[in-house]
Amino acid sequence: MAEIGSFLYIAQKDLERARLMHDVDDFNAAGRFCEQSVEKCLKSYIELKGDASDFRLMSLHKPRRLYERCIQLGMSPLPDRDVTVLSKLADYYYDTNYPGNYYFELTFEQSVEALVLTEKIYEMFESGKAYGK
């Protein structure tokens, strides 16, 4: 179990919220919580392996950019298909949450895809595999 208040602890809570929202057919909320969970997992790696130059990254809601920095810091790369899904998560955070030209509703399939990836990434970090343990 991750330390209360740590990035991984909050990532776990966000994953639990994503599952709950998916189960009640609120796919937009599920997608947002998936984005938040993945974001916090990646930030946990940057916090551990990065340096002061990463300060700005820690306030971003851009999983793909965070992932790229994690790779630079030595994290094992995800399969290409997972990176494609990871790239969609920023849209799930912004475009399902704010009105405007880019607003859209997530489908059941998109919600499942996001959940599967989020569970995979969370497990990598929770188990220590992302850290080479």
PDB file of C-alpha atoms in Angstrom:
ATOM      1  CA  MET A   1       0.000   0.000   0.000  1.00  0.00           C
ATOM      2  CA  ALA A   2       1.319   3.394  -0.978  1.00  0.00           C
ATOM      3  CA  GLU A   3       1.913   6.055   1.643  1.00  0.00           C
ATOM      4  CA  ILE A   4      -1.200   8.144   2.341  1.00  0.00           C
ATOM      5  CA  GLY A   5      -1.059  11.371   0.375  1.00  0.00           C
ATOM      6  CA  SER A   6       1.604  10.144  -2.062  1.00  0.00           C
ATOM      7  CA  PHE A   7       1.148  10.235  -5.808  1.00  0.00           C
ATOM      8  CA  LEU A   8       0.571   6.462  -5.882  1.00  0.00           C
ATOM      9  CA  TYR A   9      -1.953   6.577  -3.062  1.00  0.00           C
ATOM     10  CA  ILE A  10      -4.004   9.205  -4.892  1.00  0.00           C
ATOM     11  CA  ALA A  11      -3.531   7.315  -8.187  1.00  0.00           C
ATOM     12  CA  GLN A  12      -5.105   4.273  -6.520  1.00  0.00           C
ATOM     13  CA  LYS A  13      -8.048   6.354  -5.308  1.00  0.00           C
ATOM     14  CA  ASP A  14      -8.514   7.835  -8.790  1.00  0.00           C
ATOM     15  CA  LEU A  15      -8.495   4.334 -10.289  1.00  0.00           C
ATOM     16  CA  GLU A  16     -11.152   3.239  -7.793  1.00  0.00           C
ATOM     17  CA  ARG A  17     -13.240   6.292  -8.724  1.00  0.00           C
ATOM     18  CA  ALA A  18     -12.810   5.512 -12.430  1.00  0.00           C
ATOM     19  CA  ARG A  19     -14.138   1.985 -11.883  1.00  0.00           C
ATOM     20  CA  LEU A  20     -17.115   3.306  -9.928  1.00  0.00           C
ATOM     21  CA  MET A  21     -17.985   5.882 -12.577  1.00  0.00           C
ATOM     22  CA  HIS A  22     -17.675   3.285 -15.334  1.00  0.00           C
ATOM     23  CA  ASP A  23     -20.001   0.955 -13.418  1.00  0.00           C
ATOM     24  CA  VAL A  24     -22.718   3.636 -13.309  1.00  0.00           C
ATOM     25  CA  ASP A  25     -22.269   4.474 -17.019  1.00  0.00           C
ATOM     26  CA  ASP A  26     -20.627   7.844 -16.422  1.00  0.00           C
ATOM     27  CA  PHE A  27     -17.921   7.199 -18.996  1.00  0.00           C
ATOM     28  CA  ASN A  28     -16.721  10.810 -19.137  1.00  0.00           C
ATOM     29  CA  ALA A  29     -16.013  10.804 -15.405  1.00  0.00           C
ATOM     30  CA  ALA A  30     -14.350   7.392 -15.730  1.00  0.00           C
ATOM     31  CA  GLY A  31     -12.073   8.766 -18.451  1.00  0.00           C
ATOM     32  CA  ARG A  32     -11.143  11.810 -16.381  1.00  0.00           C
ATOM     33  CA  PHE A  33     -10.290   9.673 -13.364  1.00  0.00           C
ATOM     34  CA  CYS A  34      -8.247   7.329 -15.579  1.00  0.00           C
ATOM     35  CA  GLU A  35      -6.266  10.316 -16.843  1.00  0.00           C
ATOM     36  CA  GLN A  36      -5.707  11.500 -13.285  1.00  0.00           C
ATOM     37  CA  SER A  37      -4.563   8.075 -12.094  1.00  0.00           C
ATOM     38  CA  VAL A  38      -2.083   7.615 -14.943  1.00  0.00           C
ATOM     39  CA  GLU A  39      -0.845  11.177 -14.533  1.00  0.00           C
ATOM     40  CA  LYS A  40      -0.108  10.605 -10.841  1.00  0.00           C
ATOM     41  CA  CYS A  41       1.638   7.283 -11.502  1.00  0.00           C
ATOM     42  CA  LEU A  42       3.939   8.961 -14.010  1.00  0.00           C
ATOM     43  CA  LYS A  43       4.546  11.896 -11.690  1.00  0.00           C
ATOM     44  CA  SER A  44       5.567   9.469  -8.950  1.00  0.00           C
ATOM     45  CA  TYR A  45       8.350   8.232 -11.236  1.00  0.00           C
ATOM     46  CA  ILE A  46       9.462  11.759 -12.135  1.00  0.00           C
ATOM     47  CA  GLU A  47       9.418  12.723  -8.462  1.00  0.00           C
ATOM     48  CA  LEU A  48      11.709   9.792  -7.641  1.00  0.00           C
ATOM     49  CA  LYS A  49      14.043   9.856 -10.656  1.00  0.00           C
ATOM     50  CA  GLY A  50      13.868  13.435 -11.930  1.00  0.00           C
ATOM     51  CA  ASP A  51      15.503  16.655 -10.862  1.00  0.00           C
ATOM     52  CA  ALA A  52      14.696  20.328 -10.318  1.00  0.00           C
ATOM     53  CA  SER A  53      14.315  20.870 -14.072  1.00  0.00           C
ATOM     54  CA  ASP A  54      11.149  18.742 -13.921  1.00  0.00           C
ATOM     55  CA  PHE A  55       9.318  21.194 -11.669  1.00  0.00           C
ATOM     56  CA  ARG A  56       7.087  22.554 -14.481  1.00  0.00           C
ATOM     57  CA  LEU A  57       6.138  19.049 -15.622  1.00  0.00           C
ATOM     58  CA  MET A  58       4.617  18.288 -12.252  1.00  0.00           C
ATOM     59  CA  SER A  59       1.752  20.713 -12.891  1.00  0.00           C
ATOM     60  CA  LEU A  60       0.854  19.394 -16.366  1.00  0.00           C
ATOM     61  CA  HIS A  61      -2.178  17.285 -17.249  1.00  0.00           C
ATOM     62  CA  LYS A  62      -0.457  15.711 -20.257  1.00  0.00           C
ATOM     63  CA  PRO A  63       0.189  12.014 -19.744  1.00  0.00           C
ATOM     64  CA  ARG A  64       2.046  11.623 -23.046  1.00  0.00           C
ATOM     65  CA  ARG A  65       4.549  14.358 -22.128  1.00  0.00           C
ATOM     66  CA  LEU A  66       4.980  12.888 -18.639  1.00  0.00           C
ATOM     67  CA  TYR A  67       5.480   9.436 -20.147  1.00  0.00           C
ATOM     68  CA  GLU A  68       8.158  10.763 -22.513  1.00  0.00           C
ATOM     69  CA  ARG A  69      10.054  12.212 -19.547  1.00  0.00           C
ATOM     70  CA  CYS A  70       9.739   8.921 -17.660  1.00  0.00           C
ATOM     71  CA  ILE A  71      11.287   7.122 -20.639  1.00  0.00           C
ATOM     72  CA  GLN A  72      14.158   9.646 -20.637  1.00  0.00           C
ATOM     73  CA  LEU A  73      14.646   8.888 -16.943  1.00  0.00           C
ATOM     74  CA  GLY A  74      14.913   5.144 -17.576  1.00  0.00           C
ATOM     75  CA  MET A  75      11.418   3.699 -17.336  1.00  0.00           C
ATOM     76  CA  SER A  76      10.777   0.730 -19.632  1.00  0.00           C
ATOM     77  CA  PRO A  77       8.632   1.737 -22.614  1.00  0.00           C
ATOM     78  CA  LEU A  78       5.030   0.647 -22.970  1.00  0.00           C
ATOM     79  CA  PRO A  79       3.872  -1.239 -26.076  1.00  0.00           C
ATOM     80  CA  ASP A  80       2.906   1.081 -28.959  1.00  0.00           C
ATOM     81  CA  ARG A  81      -0.810   0.285 -28.576  1.00  0.00           C
ATOM     82  CA  ASP A  82      -0.722   1.396 -24.938  1.00  0.00           C
ATOM     83  CA  VAL A  83       1.077   4.621 -25.875  1.00  0.00           C
ATOM     84  CA  THR A  84      -1.700   5.341 -28.393  1.00  0.00           C
ATOM     85  CA  VAL A  85      -4.339   4.974 -25.661  1.00  0.00           C
ATOM     86  CA  LEU A  86      -2.211   6.986 -23.227  1.00  0.00           C
ATOM     87  CA  SER A  87      -2.111   9.804 -25.789  1.00  0.00           C
ATOM     88  CA  LYS A  88      -5.930   9.956 -25.799  1.00  0.00           C
ATOM     89  CA  LEU A  89      -6.165  10.485 -22.039  1.00  0.00           C
ATOM     90  CA  ALA A  90      -5.471  14.231 -22.201  1.00  0.00           C
ATOM     91  CA  ASP A  91      -8.526  14.562 -24.439  1.00  0.00           C
ATOM     92  CA  TYR A  92     -10.526  12.556 -21.917  1.00  0.00           C
ATOM     93  CA  TYR A  93      -9.453  14.999 -19.208  1.00  0.00           C
ATOM     94  CA  TYR A  94     -10.107  18.247 -21.079  1.00  0.00           C
ATOM     95  CA  ASP A  95     -12.587  17.601 -23.862  1.00  0.00           C
ATOM     96  CA  THR A  96     -15.113  15.656 -21.802  1.00  0.00           C
ATOM     97  CA  ASN A  97     -14.965  18.172 -18.983  1.00  0.00           C
ATOM     98  CA  TYR A  98     -15.353  21.572 -20.617  1.00  0.00           C
ATOM     99  CA  PRO A  99     -17.925  22.909 -23.096  1.00  0.00           C
ATOM    100  CA  GLY A 100     -16.890  24.048 -26.528  1.00  0.00           C
ATOM    101  CA  ASN A 101     -16.080  22.846 -29.997  1.00  0.00           C
ATOM    102  CA  TYR A 102     -14.060  19.870 -28.794  1.00  0.00           C
ATOM    103  CA  TYR A 103     -16.500  18.500 -26.209  1.00  0.00           C
ATOM    104  CA  PHE A 104     -17.452  14.853 -26.690  1.00  0.00           C
ATOM    105  CA  GLU A 105     -18.949  11.922 -24.787  1.00  0.00           C
ATOM    106  CA  LEU A 106     -16.854   8.832 -24.179  1.00  0.00           C
ATOM    107  CA  THR A 107     -18.282   5.529 -25.302  1.00  0.00           C
ATOM    108  CA  PHE A 108     -18.409   2.364 -23.247  1.00  0.00           C
ATOM    109  CA  GLU A 109     -15.548   0.982 -25.355  1.00  0.00           C
ATOM    110  CA  GLN A 110     -13.376   4.054 -24.822  1.00  0.00           C
ATOM    111  CA  SER A 111     -14.008   3.881 -21.096  1.00  0.00           C
ATOM    112  CA  VAL A 112     -13.029   0.200 -21.006  1.00  0.00           C
ATOM    113  CA  GLU A 113      -9.896   0.908 -23.058  1.00  0.00           C
ATOM    114  CA  ALA A 114      -8.888   3.689 -20.646  1.00  0.00           C
ATOM    115  CA  LEU A 115      -9.582   1.515 -17.601  1.00  0.00           C
ATOM    116  CA  VAL A 116      -7.550  -1.420 -18.920  1.00  0.00           C
ATOM    117  CA  LEU A 117      -4.564   0.840 -19.584  1.00  0.00           C
ATOM    118  CA  THR A 118      -4.900   2.620 -16.251  1.00  0.00           C
ATOM    119  CA  GLU A 119      -5.033  -0.670 -14.349  1.00  0.00           C
ATOM    120  CA  LYS A 120      -1.957  -1.896 -16.227  1.00  0.00           C
ATOM    121  CA  ILE A 121       0.016   1.269 -15.523  1.00  0.00           C
ATOM    122  CA  TYR A 122      -1.050   1.465 -11.884  1.00  0.00           C
ATOM    123  CA  GLU A 123      -0.015  -2.175 -11.361  1.00  0.00           C
ATOM    124  CA  MET A 124       3.413  -1.451 -12.912  1.00  0.00           C
ATOM    125  CA  PHE A 125       4.016   1.300 -10.399  1.00  0.00           C
ATOM    126  CA  GLU A 126       2.361  -0.308  -7.389  1.00  0.00           C
ATOM    127  CA  SER A 127       4.347  -3.517  -7.871  1.00  0.00           C
ATOM    128  CA  GLY A 128       7.611  -1.634  -8.393  1.00  0.00           C
ATOM    129  CA  LYS A 129       8.134  -3.006 -11.932  1.00  0.00           C
ATOM    130  CA  ALA A 130       8.207   0.537 -13.325  1.00  0.00           C
ATOM    131  CA  TYR A 131      11.127   1.256 -11.000  1.00  0.00           C
ATOM    132  CA  GLY A 132      13.065  -1.839 -12.032  1.00  0.00           C
ATOM    133  CA  LYS A 133      12.276  -3.800  -8.848  1.00  0.00           C
TER     134      LYS A 133
END
